[in-house]
JSON list of C-alpha atoms in Angstrom, two decimals:
[
{"chain": "A", "resi": 1, "resn": "TYR", "atom": "CA", "xyz": [-27.44, 10.16, -80.49]},
{"chain": "A", "resi": 2, "resn": "THR", "atom": "CA", "xyz": [-25.33, 8.63, -77.77]},
{"chain": "A", "resi": 3, "resn": "GLN", "atom": "CA", "xyz": [-21.66, 8.10, -78.53]},
{"chain": "A", "resi": 4, "resn": "TYR", "atom": "CA", "xyz": [-19.38, 6.22, -76.15]},
{"chain": "A", "resi": 5, "resn": "VAL", "atom": "CA", "xyz": [-15.79, 7.39, -76.47]},
{"chain": "A", "resi": 6, "resn": "PRO", "atom": "CA", "xyz": [-12.69, 7.62, -74.32]},
{"chain": "A", "resi": 7, "resn": "ASP", "atom": "CA", "xyz": [-12.40, 10.64, -72.09]},
{"chain": "A", "resi": 8, "resn": "LEU", "atom": "CA", "xyz": [-9.31, 12.17, -73.72]},
{"chain": "A", "resi": 9, "resn": "SER", "atom": "CA", "xyz": [-8.11, 15.72, -73.24]},
{"chain": "A", "resi": 10, "resn": "GLU", "atom": "CA", "xyz": [-5.26, 17.78, -74.59]},
{"chain": "A", "resi": 11, "resn": "GLY", "atom": "CA", "xyz": [-2.05, 16.71, -72.87]},
{"chain": "A", "resi": 12, "resn": "ASP", "atom": "CA", "xyz": [-3.14, 13.10, -72.25]},
{"chain": "A", "resi": 13, "resn": "THR", "atom": "CA", "xyz": [-0.95, 10.25, -73.47]},
{"chain": "A", "resi": 14, "resn": "VAL", "atom": "CA", "xyz": [-2.16, 7.09, -75.20]},
{"chain": "A", "resi": 15, "resn": "TYR", "atom": "CA", "xyz": [0.01, 4.18, -76.31]},
{"chain": "A", "resi": 16, "resn": "VAL", "atom": "CA", "xyz": [0.01, 2.78, -79.83]},
{"chain": "A", "resi": 17, "resn": "VAL", "atom": "CA", "xyz": [1.55, -0.66, -80.28]},
{"chain": "A", "resi": 18, "resn": "SER", "atom": "CA", "xyz": [2.67, -1.32, -83.83]},
{"chain": "A", "resi": 19, "resn": "ILE", "atom": "CA", "xyz": [3.24, -4.92, -84.91]},
{"chain": "A", "resi": 20, "resn": "ALA", "atom": "CA", "xyz": [3.63, -4.07, -88.61]},
{"chain": "A", "resi": 21, "resn": "SER", "atom": "CA", "xyz": [7.13, -4.11, -90.04]},
{"chain": "A", "resi": 22, "resn": "HIS", "atom": "CA", "xyz": [6.31, -2.01, -93.09]},
{"chain": "A", "resi": 23, "resn": "GLY", "atom": "CA", "xyz": [3.57, 0.10, -94.64]},
{"chain": "A", "resi": 24, "resn": "THR", "atom": "CA", "xyz": [2.83, 2.22, -91.55]},
{"chain": "A", "resi": 25, "resn": "PRO", "atom": "CA", "xyz": [4.37, 5.42, -90.21]},
{"chain": "A", "resi": 26, "resn": "LEU", "atom": "CA", "xyz": [5.33, 3.67, -86.96]},
{"chain": "A", "resi": 27, "resn": "PRO", "atom": "CA", "xyz": [7.90, 0.84, -86.74]},
{"chain": "A", "resi": 28, "resn": "ILE", "atom": "CA", "xyz": [7.30, -2.24, -84.61]},
{"chain": "A", "resi": 29, "resn": "GLY", "atom": "CA", "xyz": [7.22, -1.19, -80.98]},
{"chain": "A", "resi": 30, "resn": "LEU", "atom": "CA", "xyz": [5.49, 0.90, -78.33]},
{"chain": "A", "resi": 31, "resn": "HIS", "atom": "CA", "xyz": [4.77, 4.52, -79.24]},
{"chain": "A", "resi": 32, "resn": "PRO", "atom": "CA", "xyz": [3.48, 7.00, -76.65]},
{"chain": "A", "resi": 33, "resn": "VAL", "atom": "CA", "xyz": [1.24, 9.58, -78.35]},
{"chain": "A", "resi": 34, "resn": "LYS", "atom": "CA", "xyz": [0.63, 12.90, -76.61]},
{"chain": "A", "resi": 35, "resn": "ILE", "atom": "CA", "xyz": [-2.81, 14.24, -77.51]},
{"chain": "A", "resi": 36, "resn": "HIS", "atom": "CA", "xyz": [-2.99, 17.83, -78.74]},
{"chain": "A", "resi": 37, "resn": "THR", "atom": "CA", "xyz": [-6.47, 17.97, -80.34]},
{"chain": "A", "resi": 38, "resn": "VAL", "atom": "CA", "xyz": [-9.83, 16.34, -79.54]},
{"chain": "A", "resi": 39, "resn": "ASP", "atom": "CA", "xyz": [-12.68, 16.87, -82.01]},
{"chain": "A", "resi": 40, "resn": "TRP", "atom": "CA", "xyz": [-16.14, 15.67, -83.13]},
{"chain": "A", "resi": 41, "resn": "TYR", "atom": "CA", "xyz": [-17.52, 15.40, -86.64]},
{"chain": "A", "resi": 42, "resn": "VAL", "atom": "CA", "xyz": [-21.16, 14.84, -87.60]},
{"chain": "A", "resi": 43, "resn": "SER", "atom": "CA", "xyz": [-21.89, 14.25, -91.29]},
{"chain": "A", "resi": 44, "resn": "PHE", "atom": "CA", "xyz": [-24.23, 16.59, -93.16]},
{"chain": "A", "resi": 45, "resn": "ALA", "atom": "CA", "xyz": [-26.88, 13.86, -93.34]},
{"chain": "A", "resi": 46, "resn": "GLY", "atom": "CA", "xyz": [-26.43, 13.19, -89.63]},
{"chain": "A", "resi": 47, "resn": "THR", "atom": "CA", "xyz": [-25.77, 9.49, -90.21]},
{"chain": "A", "resi": 48, "resn": "VAL", "atom": "CA", "xyz": [-22.14, 9.42, -89.13]},
{"chain": "A", "resi": 49, "resn": "ILE", "atom": "CA", "xyz": [-20.72, 10.59, -85.82]},
{"chain": "A", "resi": 50, "resn": "GLU", "atom": "CA", "xyz": [-16.94, 10.53, -85.65]},
{"chain": "A", "resi": 51, "resn": "TYR", "atom": "CA", "xyz": [-14.72, 11.17, -82.66]},
{"chain": "A", "resi": 52, "resn": "ARG", "atom": "CA", "xyz": [-11.15, 12.17, -83.42]},
{"chain": "A", "resi": 53, "resn": "ALA", "atom": "CA", "xyz": [-8.08, 12.85, -81.35]},
{"chain": "A", "resi": 54, "resn": "GLU", "atom": "CA", "xyz": [-4.76, 13.88, -82.81]},
{"chain": "A", "resi": 55, "resn": "GLY", "atom": "CA", "xyz": [-1.39, 13.55, -81.18]},
{"chain": "A", "resi": 56, "resn": "THR", "atom": "CA", "xyz": [2.33, 13.30, -81.74]},
{"chain": "A", "resi": 57, "resn": "THR", "atom": "CA", "xyz": [4.82, 10.56, -80.88]},
{"chain": "A", "resi": 58, "resn": "ASP", "atom": "CA", "xyz": [8.13, 11.30, -79.17]},
{"chain": "A", "resi": 59, "resn": "ASP", "atom": "CA", "xyz": [9.70, 11.09, -82.66]},
{"chain": "A", "resi": 60, "resn": "GLY", "atom": "CA", "xyz": [7.35, 13.76, -84.03]},
{"chain": "A", "resi": 61, "resn": "VAL", "atom": "CA", "xyz": [5.05, 11.44, -86.02]},
{"chain": "A", "resi": 62, "resn": "GLU", "atom": "CA", "xyz": [1.48, 12.77, -86.20]},
{"chain": "A", "resi": 63, "resn": "VAL", "atom": "CA", "xyz": [-1.13, 10.14, -85.29]},
{"chain": "A", "resi": 64, "resn": "MET", "atom": "CA", "xyz": [-4.90, 10.47, -85.66]},
{"chain": "A", "resi": 65, "resn": "LEU", "atom": "CA", "xyz": [-7.10, 8.32, -83.45]},
{"chain": "A", "resi": 66, "resn": "ARG", "atom": "CA", "xyz": [-10.72, 7.91, -84.36]},
{"chain": "A", "resi": 67, "resn": "THR", "atom": "CA", "xyz": [-13.89, 6.05, -83.62]},
{"chain": "A", "resi": 68, "resn": "VAL", "atom": "CA", "xyz": [-17.07, 6.09, -85.71]},
{"chain": "A", "resi": 69, "resn": "ASN", "atom": "CA", "xyz": [-20.70, 5.62, -84.60]},
{"chain": "A", "resi": 70, "resn": "ASP", "atom": "CA", "xyz": [-20.47, 2.76, -82.09]},
{"chain": "A", "resi": 71, "resn": "GLY", "atom": "CA", "xyz": [-17.35, 4.03, -80.30]},
{"chain": "A", "resi": 72, "resn": "MET", "atom": "CA", "xyz": [-16.38, 0.48, -79.41]},
{"chain": "A", "resi": 73, "resn": "CYS", "atom": "CA", "xyz": [-12.92, 0.68, -80.94]},
{"chain": "A", "resi": 74, "resn": "VAL", "atom": "CA", "xyz": [-10.37, 3.46, -81.11]},
{"chain": "A", "resi": 75, "resn": "THR", "atom": "CA", "xyz": [-8.09, 3.04, -84.10]},
{"chain": "A", "resi": 76, "resn": "THR", "atom": "CA", "xyz": [-5.32, 4.78, -86.02]},
{"chain": "A", "resi": 77, "resn": "ASN", "atom": "CA", "xyz": [-6.73, 3.36, -89.28]},
{"chain": "A", "resi": 78, "resn": "TRP", "atom": "CA", "xyz": [-3.42, 1.59, -89.91]},
{"chain": "A", "resi": 79, "resn": "TRP", "atom": "CA", "xyz": [-3.21, -2.20, -90.01]},
{"chain": "A", "resi": 80, "resn": "GLY", "atom": "CA", "xyz": [-1.12, -3.59, -87.17]},
{"chain": "A", "resi": 81, "resn": "HIS", "atom": "CA", "xyz": [-1.76, -0.75, -84.73]},
{"chain": "A", "resi": 82, "resn": "THR", "atom": "CA", "xyz": [-3.56, -1.25, -81.42]},
{"chain": "A", "resi": 83, "resn": "VAL", "atom": "CA", "xyz": [-4.40, 1.69, -79.17]},
{"chain": "A", "resi": 84, "resn": "PHE", "atom": "CA", "xyz": [-4.08, 1.41, -75.39]},
{"chain": "A", "resi": 85, "resn": "PHE", "atom": "CA", "xyz": [-4.95, 3.89, -72.67]},
{"chain": "A", "resi": 86, "resn": "ASP", "atom": "CA", "xyz": [-2.74, 2.17, -70.09]},
{"chain": "A", "resi": 87, "resn": "LYS", "atom": "CA", "xyz": [1.02, 1.76, -70.62]},
{"chain": "A", "resi": 88, "resn": "GLN", "atom": "CA", "xyz": [1.19, -1.54, -68.71]},
{"chain": "A", "resi": 89, "resn": "ASP", "atom": "CA", "xyz": [-1.50, -3.07, -70.95]},
{"chain": "A", "resi": 90, "resn": "ALA", "atom": "CA", "xyz": [0.40, -1.89, -74.03]},
{"chain": "A", "resi": 91, "resn": "VAL", "atom": "CA", "xyz": [3.69, -3.34, -72.77]},
{"chain": "A", "resi": 92, "resn": "LYS", "atom": "CA", "xyz": [2.03, -6.67, -71.91]},
{"chain": "A", "resi": 93, "resn": "PHE", "atom": "CA", "xyz": [0.46, -6.89, -75.38]},
{"chain": "A", "resi": 94, "resn": "LEU", "atom": "CA", "xyz": [3.73, -6.06, -77.18]},
{"chain": "A", "resi": 95, "resn": "LYS", "atom": "CA", "xyz": [5.73, -8.46, -75.01]},
{"chain": "A", "resi": 96, "resn": "GLY", "atom": "CA", "xyz": [3.31, -11.29, -75.81]},
{"chain": "A", "resi": 97, "resn": "TYR", "atom": "CA", "xyz": [3.48, -10.54, -79.52]},
{"chain": "A", "resi": 98, "resn": "LEU", "atom": "CA", "xyz": [7.29, -10.40, -79.57]},
{"chain": "A", "resi": 99, "resn": "GLU", "atom": "CA", "xyz": [7.63, -13.63, -77.56]},
{"chain": "A", "resi": 100, "resn": "GLU", "atom": "CA", "xyz": [5.27, -15.38, -79.98]},
{"chain": "A", "resi": 101, "resn": "ARG", "atom": "CA", "xyz": [7.26, -14.10, -82.98]},
{"chain": "A", "resi": 102, "resn": "LEU", "atom": "CA", "xyz": [10.53, -15.16, -81.35]},
{"chain": "A", "resi": 103, "resn": "ASP", "atom": "CA", "xyz": [9.20, -18.69, -80.76]},
{"chain": "A", "resi": 104, "resn": "LYS", "atom": "CA", "xyz": [8.14, -18.95, -84.42]},
{"chain": "A", "resi": 105, "resn": "LEU", "atom": "CA", "xyz": [11.50, -17.68, -85.67]},
{"chain": "A", "resi": 106, "resn": "GLU", "atom": "CA", "xyz": [13.43, -20.08, -83.43]},
{"chain": "A", "resi": 107, "resn": "SER", "atom": "CA", "xyz": [11.26, -22.94, -84.74]},
{"chain": "A", "resi": 108, "resn": "GLN", "atom": "CA", "xyz": [12.03, -21.94, -88.32]},
{"chain": "A", "resi": 109, "resn": "LEU", "atom": "CA", "xyz": [15.76, -21.83, -87.54]},
{"chain": "A", "resi": 110, "resn": "LYS", "atom": "CA", "xyz": [15.59, -25.34, -86.06]},
{"chain": "A", "resi": 111, "resn": "GLU", "atom": "CA", "xyz": [13.83, -26.57, -89.21]},
{"chain": "A", "resi": 112, "resn": "LEU", "atom": "CA", "xyz": [16.74, -25.19, -91.23]},
{"chain": "A", "resi": 113, "resn": "GLY", "atom": "CA", "xyz": [19.20, -27.02, -88.98]},
{"chain": "A", "resi": 114, "resn": "TRP", "atom": "CA", "xyz": [20.57, -23.87, -87.37]},
{"chain": "A", "resi": 115, "resn": "THR", "atom": "CA", "xyz": [21.19, -23.80, -83.63]},
{"chain": "A", "resi": 116, "resn": "LYS", "atom": "CA", "xyz": [22.37, -21.16, -81.21]}
]
């Protein structure tokens, strides 16, 4: 097997951007996650290879990152979370999302006849 995964080590920091307003352990925003465990799992049948890294946010929320088989995507397994390995990329993504949401909300306010 060949598994392509990020080169994470204990003590590294990744950045999780949450765009979900409910149903996840992380509110909307940018959440640095400090990695404390990196692990591999191979199923008994040998058909699944899973890469896992666990970390904690500044607020003490435990986050598990994982990738299975193809290694093309690292995920938290929560809808609305995107994992970044570079803080600037995470900030750019969140800023774009928030600006888009703001434009939609301002448009809805105008439709209701409300102005600033």
